[in-house]
Amino acid sequence: MGLSHVETEEALERLRLEVDELRASRERIALADDAERRGLERELHDGTQQHLVALAVNIQLARELVERDPDAAVELLDDMARDLQRALEETARLAQRIYPPLLESGGLAAALRAAAISTGVPTEITATPVSLSPETAGAVYFCWLDALAGASDGRRATVVVSAEDGSATFEIGGSAASIPDDVRARMRDRLEALGGRLTTESGPEETILRGSLPLAR
């Protein structure tokens, strides 16, 4: 027996709503990507590039000082070493935001710990060894990075990563779960783009974010 006219209209309306939500999700992802790229460009220009420009200028000054004022040249070289260290640290931090090398060389758990260390947030990380695609590992990593960015109240942030029933799952709790709605929407869009989902469980003591992603696509 076929669907009635009313049932058909209801089914079409649900489909239209799903399509509208999909379009809105893709637009949010595109806007977030554009904003992230602009942010990285500003940081490269205002941070790393300025350090490198200063180094280039100071190299020329040091060359001129070596013979006529060796002590001043040594002091300038010390300043250059500090500038170089800052440039290296900024480059490493920006690389983590683009795609952390540790995800490939050390695995997800190592990348999660490195992200926590770089933010200075006290954390507790539990990650069951599981083979993840680069896309899935990256989605979990960047959700954790977003969560850490909102963990500013000094409480411990927690994350548990495991695999069950053909899915990679993670739970984020503690101060890291207290993130703005727009950031949470970005996390949800990131997971849904890979066939996953994000849910929120609010309890009397803390909020927990739960995400899941299919292990095979």
CSV table of C-alpha atoms in Angstrom, one decimal:
chain,number,residue,atom,x,y,z
A,1,MET,CA,0.0,0.0,0.0
A,2,GLY,CA,1.5,3.4,-1.0
A,3,LEU,CA,1.8,6.5,1.0
A,4,SER,CA,-1.1,8.8,1.4
A,5,HIS,CA,-0.9,12.4,0.1
A,6,VAL,CA,-0.3,13.7,3.6
A,7,GLU,CA,2.4,11.2,4.4
A,8,THR,CA,4.1,12.0,1.1
A,9,GLU,CA,4.1,15.7,1.9
A,10,GLU,CA,5.5,15.0,5.3
A,11,ALA,CA,8.2,12.9,3.9
A,12,LEU,CA,9.1,15.6,1.3
A,13,GLU,CA,9.1,18.2,4.1
A,14,ARG,CA,11.5,16.1,6.2
A,15,LEU,CA,13.7,15.7,3.1
A,16,ARG,CA,13.7,19.4,2.4
A,17,LEU,CA,14.7,20.1,6.0
A,18,GLU,CA,17.6,17.7,5.8
A,19,VAL,CA,18.8,19.2,2.6
A,20,ASP,CA,18.6,22.7,4.1
A,21,GLU,CA,20.5,21.6,7.1
A,22,LEU,CA,23.1,19.9,4.9
A,23,ARG,CA,23.6,23.1,2.9
A,24,ALA,CA,23.8,25.2,6.1
A,25,SER,CA,26.4,22.8,7.5
A,26,ARG,CA,28.5,23.0,4.4
A,27,GLU,CA,28.3,26.7,4.4
A,28,ARG,CA,29.4,26.8,8.1
A,29,ILE,CA,32.3,24.5,7.3
A,30,ALA,CA,33.4,26.7,4.3
A,31,LEU,CA,33.1,29.9,6.4
A,32,ALA,CA,35.1,28.3,9.3
A,33,ASP,CA,37.8,27.1,6.9
A,34,ASP,CA,38.1,30.6,5.4
A,35,ALA,CA,38.3,32.2,8.8
A,36,GLU,CA,40.9,29.7,9.9
A,37,ARG,CA,43.0,30.4,6.8
A,38,ARG,CA,42.8,34.1,7.3
A,39,GLY,CA,43.8,33.7,10.9
A,40,LEU,CA,46.8,31.6,9.9
A,41,GLU,CA,47.8,34.1,7.3
A,42,ARG,CA,47.7,36.9,9.9
A,43,GLU,CA,49.7,34.9,12.4
A,44,LEU,CA,52.3,34.1,9.7
A,45,HIS,CA,52.6,37.7,8.7
A,46,ASP,CA,52.5,39.3,12.1
A,47,GLY,CA,54.5,36.7,13.9
A,48,THR,CA,56.8,34.3,12.1
A,49,GLN,CA,57.5,36.6,9.1
A,50,GLN,CA,58.3,39.6,11.4
A,51,HIS,CA,60.8,37.5,13.3
A,52,LEU,CA,62.5,36.3,10.1
A,53,VAL,CA,62.7,39.9,8.8
A,54,ALA,CA,64.3,41.0,12.0
A,55,LEU,CA,66.8,38.2,11.8
A,56,ALA,CA,67.7,39.2,8.3
A,57,VAL,CA,68.3,42.8,9.4
A,58,ASN,CA,70.3,41.7,12.5
A,59,ILE,CA,72.5,39.4,10.5
A,60,GLN,CA,73.6,42.4,8.4
A,61,LEU,CA,74.2,44.4,11.6
A,62,ALA,CA,76.1,41.6,13.2
A,63,ARG,CA,78.4,41.3,10.2
A,64,GLU,CA,79.2,45.0,10.5
A,65,LEU,CA,79.8,44.8,14.3
A,66,VAL,CA,82.1,41.8,14.3
A,67,GLU,CA,85.3,43.7,13.6
A,68,ARG,CA,84.6,47.1,15.2
A,69,ASP,CA,82.6,46.0,18.3
A,70,PRO,CA,82.8,42.3,19.0
A,71,ASP,CA,81.0,42.5,22.4
A,72,ALA,CA,78.0,44.3,20.7
A,73,ALA,CA,78.1,41.6,18.0
A,74,VAL,CA,77.9,38.8,20.6
A,75,GLU,CA,74.9,40.6,22.4
A,76,LEU,CA,73.1,41.0,19.0
A,77,LEU,CA,73.7,37.3,18.2
A,78,ASP,CA,72.1,36.3,21.5
A,79,ASP,CA,69.1,38.4,20.6
A,80,MET,CA,69.0,36.7,17.2
A,81,ALA,CA,69.1,33.3,18.9
A,82,ARG,CA,66.0,34.2,21.0
A,83,ASP,CA,64.2,35.5,17.9
A,84,LEU,CA,65.0,32.3,16.1
A,85,GLN,CA,63.6,30.2,18.9
A,86,ARG,CA,60.4,32.2,19.0
A,87,ALA,CA,60.0,31.8,15.3
A,88,LEU,CA,60.5,28.0,15.6
A,89,GLU,CA,58.0,27.8,18.4
A,90,GLU,CA,55.4,29.8,16.4
A,91,THR,CA,56.0,27.7,13.3
A,92,ALA,CA,55.5,24.5,15.3
A,93,ARG,CA,52.3,25.8,16.8
A,94,LEU,CA,50.9,26.8,13.4
A,95,ALA,CA,51.8,23.4,12.0
A,96,GLN,CA,49.8,21.8,14.8
A,97,ARG,CA,46.7,23.8,13.7
A,98,ILE,CA,47.2,22.8,10.0
A,99,TYR,CA,47.9,19.1,10.5
A,100,PRO,CA,50.2,18.0,13.3
A,101,PRO,CA,53.1,15.8,12.2
A,102,LEU,CA,52.6,13.6,15.3
A,103,LEU,CA,49.3,12.3,14.0
A,104,GLU,CA,51.3,10.3,11.4
A,105,SER,CA,54.6,9.7,13.2
A,106,GLY,CA,53.3,9.2,16.8
A,107,GLY,CA,49.6,8.5,16.5
A,108,LEU,CA,46.5,10.1,17.9
A,109,ALA,CA,47.3,9.8,21.6
A,110,ALA,CA,50.7,11.5,21.1
A,111,ALA,CA,49.1,14.3,19.1
A,112,LEU,CA,46.4,14.8,21.8
A,113,ARG,CA,49.0,15.0,24.5
A,114,ALA,CA,51.2,17.5,22.5
A,115,ALA,CA,48.2,19.7,21.9
A,116,ALA,CA,47.4,19.7,25.6
A,117,ILE,CA,51.0,20.5,26.5
A,118,SER,CA,51.1,23.4,24.0
A,119,THR,CA,48.0,25.0,25.6
A,120,GLY,CA,49.1,24.6,29.2
A,121,VAL,CA,45.8,23.1,30.2
A,122,PRO,CA,45.9,20.3,32.8
A,123,THR,CA,44.5,17.2,31.1
A,124,GLU,CA,43.8,13.6,31.5
A,125,ILE,CA,44.0,11.6,28.3
A,126,THR,CA,43.0,8.0,27.8
A,127,ALA,CA,43.3,6.6,24.3
A,128,THR,CA,42.9,3.0,23.3
A,129,PRO,CA,45.2,2.0,20.4
A,130,VAL,CA,43.1,1.9,17.3
A,131,SER,CA,43.8,2.2,13.6
A,132,LEU,CA,42.2,5.3,12.3
A,133,SER,CA,42.2,6.9,8.8
A,134,PRO,CA,44.0,10.3,8.6
A,135,GLU,CA,40.6,12.0,8.2
A,136,THR,CA,39.1,10.4,11.3
A,137,ALA,CA,42.2,10.9,13.4
A,138,GLY,CA,42.3,14.6,12.2
A,139,ALA,CA,38.6,15.1,13.1
A,140,VAL,CA,39.1,13.8,16.7
A,141,TYR,CA,42.3,15.9,17.1
A,142,PHE,CA,40.8,19.1,15.9
A,143,CYS,CA,37.7,18.6,18.1
A,144,TRP,CA,40.1,18.2,21.1
A,145,LEU,CA,42.0,21.4,19.9
A,146,ASP,CA,38.7,23.3,19.8
A,147,ALA,CA,37.7,22.0,23.2
A,148,LEU,CA,41.1,23.0,24.8
A,149,ALA,CA,40.7,26.5,23.4
A,150,GLY,CA,37.7,27.0,25.6
A,151,ALA,CA,39.2,25.3,28.7
A,152,SER,CA,40.2,28.5,30.5
A,153,ASP,CA,38.9,28.1,34.1
A,154,GLY,CA,41.8,26.1,35.4
A,155,ARG,CA,39.9,22.8,35.9
A,156,ARG,CA,41.2,19.6,34.4
A,157,ALA,CA,40.1,18.8,30.8
A,158,THR,CA,39.6,15.1,30.0
A,159,VAL,CA,39.3,13.1,26.8
A,160,VAL,CA,38.7,9.3,26.3
A,161,VAL,CA,39.1,7.8,22.9
A,162,SER,CA,38.1,4.2,22.1
A,163,ALA,CA,36.6,2.0,19.4
A,164,GLU,CA,33.4,0.0,19.6
A,165,ASP,CA,30.8,-1.5,17.2
A,166,GLY,CA,32.7,-0.3,14.1
A,167,SER,CA,33.0,3.3,15.3
A,168,ALA,CA,35.8,5.5,16.8
A,169,THR,CA,34.3,7.2,19.8
A,170,PHE,CA,35.5,10.0,22.1
A,171,GLU,CA,34.3,11.7,25.2
A,172,ILE,CA,35.4,15.2,26.2
A,173,GLY,CA,34.7,16.3,29.8
A,174,GLY,CA,35.9,18.7,32.5
A,175,SER,CA,36.6,22.3,31.6
A,176,ALA,CA,37.1,21.4,27.9
A,177,ALA,CA,33.4,20.6,27.5
A,178,SER,CA,32.4,24.1,28.4
A,179,ILE,CA,32.7,25.6,25.0
A,180,PRO,CA,30.7,28.2,23.1
A,181,ASP,CA,27.7,27.1,20.9
A,182,ASP,CA,29.4,28.2,17.7
A,183,VAL,CA,32.5,26.2,18.4
A,184,ARG,CA,30.3,23.2,19.3
A,185,ALA,CA,28.5,23.6,16.0
A,186,ARG,CA,31.8,23.6,14.2
A,187,MET,CA,32.7,20.4,15.9
A,188,ARG,CA,29.4,18.8,15.0
A,189,ASP,CA,29.8,19.9,11.3
A,190,ARG,CA,33.3,18.4,11.2
A,191,LEU,CA,32.0,15.0,12.4
A,192,GLU,CA,28.9,14.9,10.4
A,193,ALA,CA,30.9,15.7,7.2
A,194,LEU,CA,32.6,12.3,7.8
A,195,GLY,CA,29.4,10.4,8.7
A,196,GLY,CA,29.7,10.9,12.4
A,197,ARG,CA,27.8,12.6,15.1
A,198,LEU,CA,28.2,14.7,18.2
A,199,THR,CA,26.0,14.7,21.3
A,200,THR,CA,26.0,16.6,24.6
A,201,GLU,CA,25.1,15.2,28.0
A,202,SER,CA,24.6,17.7,30.8
A,203,GLY,CA,24.9,16.4,34.3
A,204,PRO,CA,24.7,18.0,37.7
A,205,GLU,CA,28.5,18.2,38.0
A,206,GLU,CA,29.8,18.5,34.4
A,207,THR,CA,28.9,18.5,30.7
A,208,ILE,CA,30.3,15.7,28.5
A,209,LEU,CA,30.7,15.9,24.7
A,210,ARG,CA,30.4,12.5,23.0
A,211,GLY,CA,31.5,12.0,19.4
A,212,SER,CA,31.5,9.0,17.1
A,213,LEU,CA,32.9,8.4,13.6
A,214,PRO,CA,32.7,5.3,11.4
A,215,LEU,CA,36.0,3.3,11.3
A,216,ALA,CA,35.4,2.4,7.7
A,217,ARG,CA,33.9,4.5,4.9
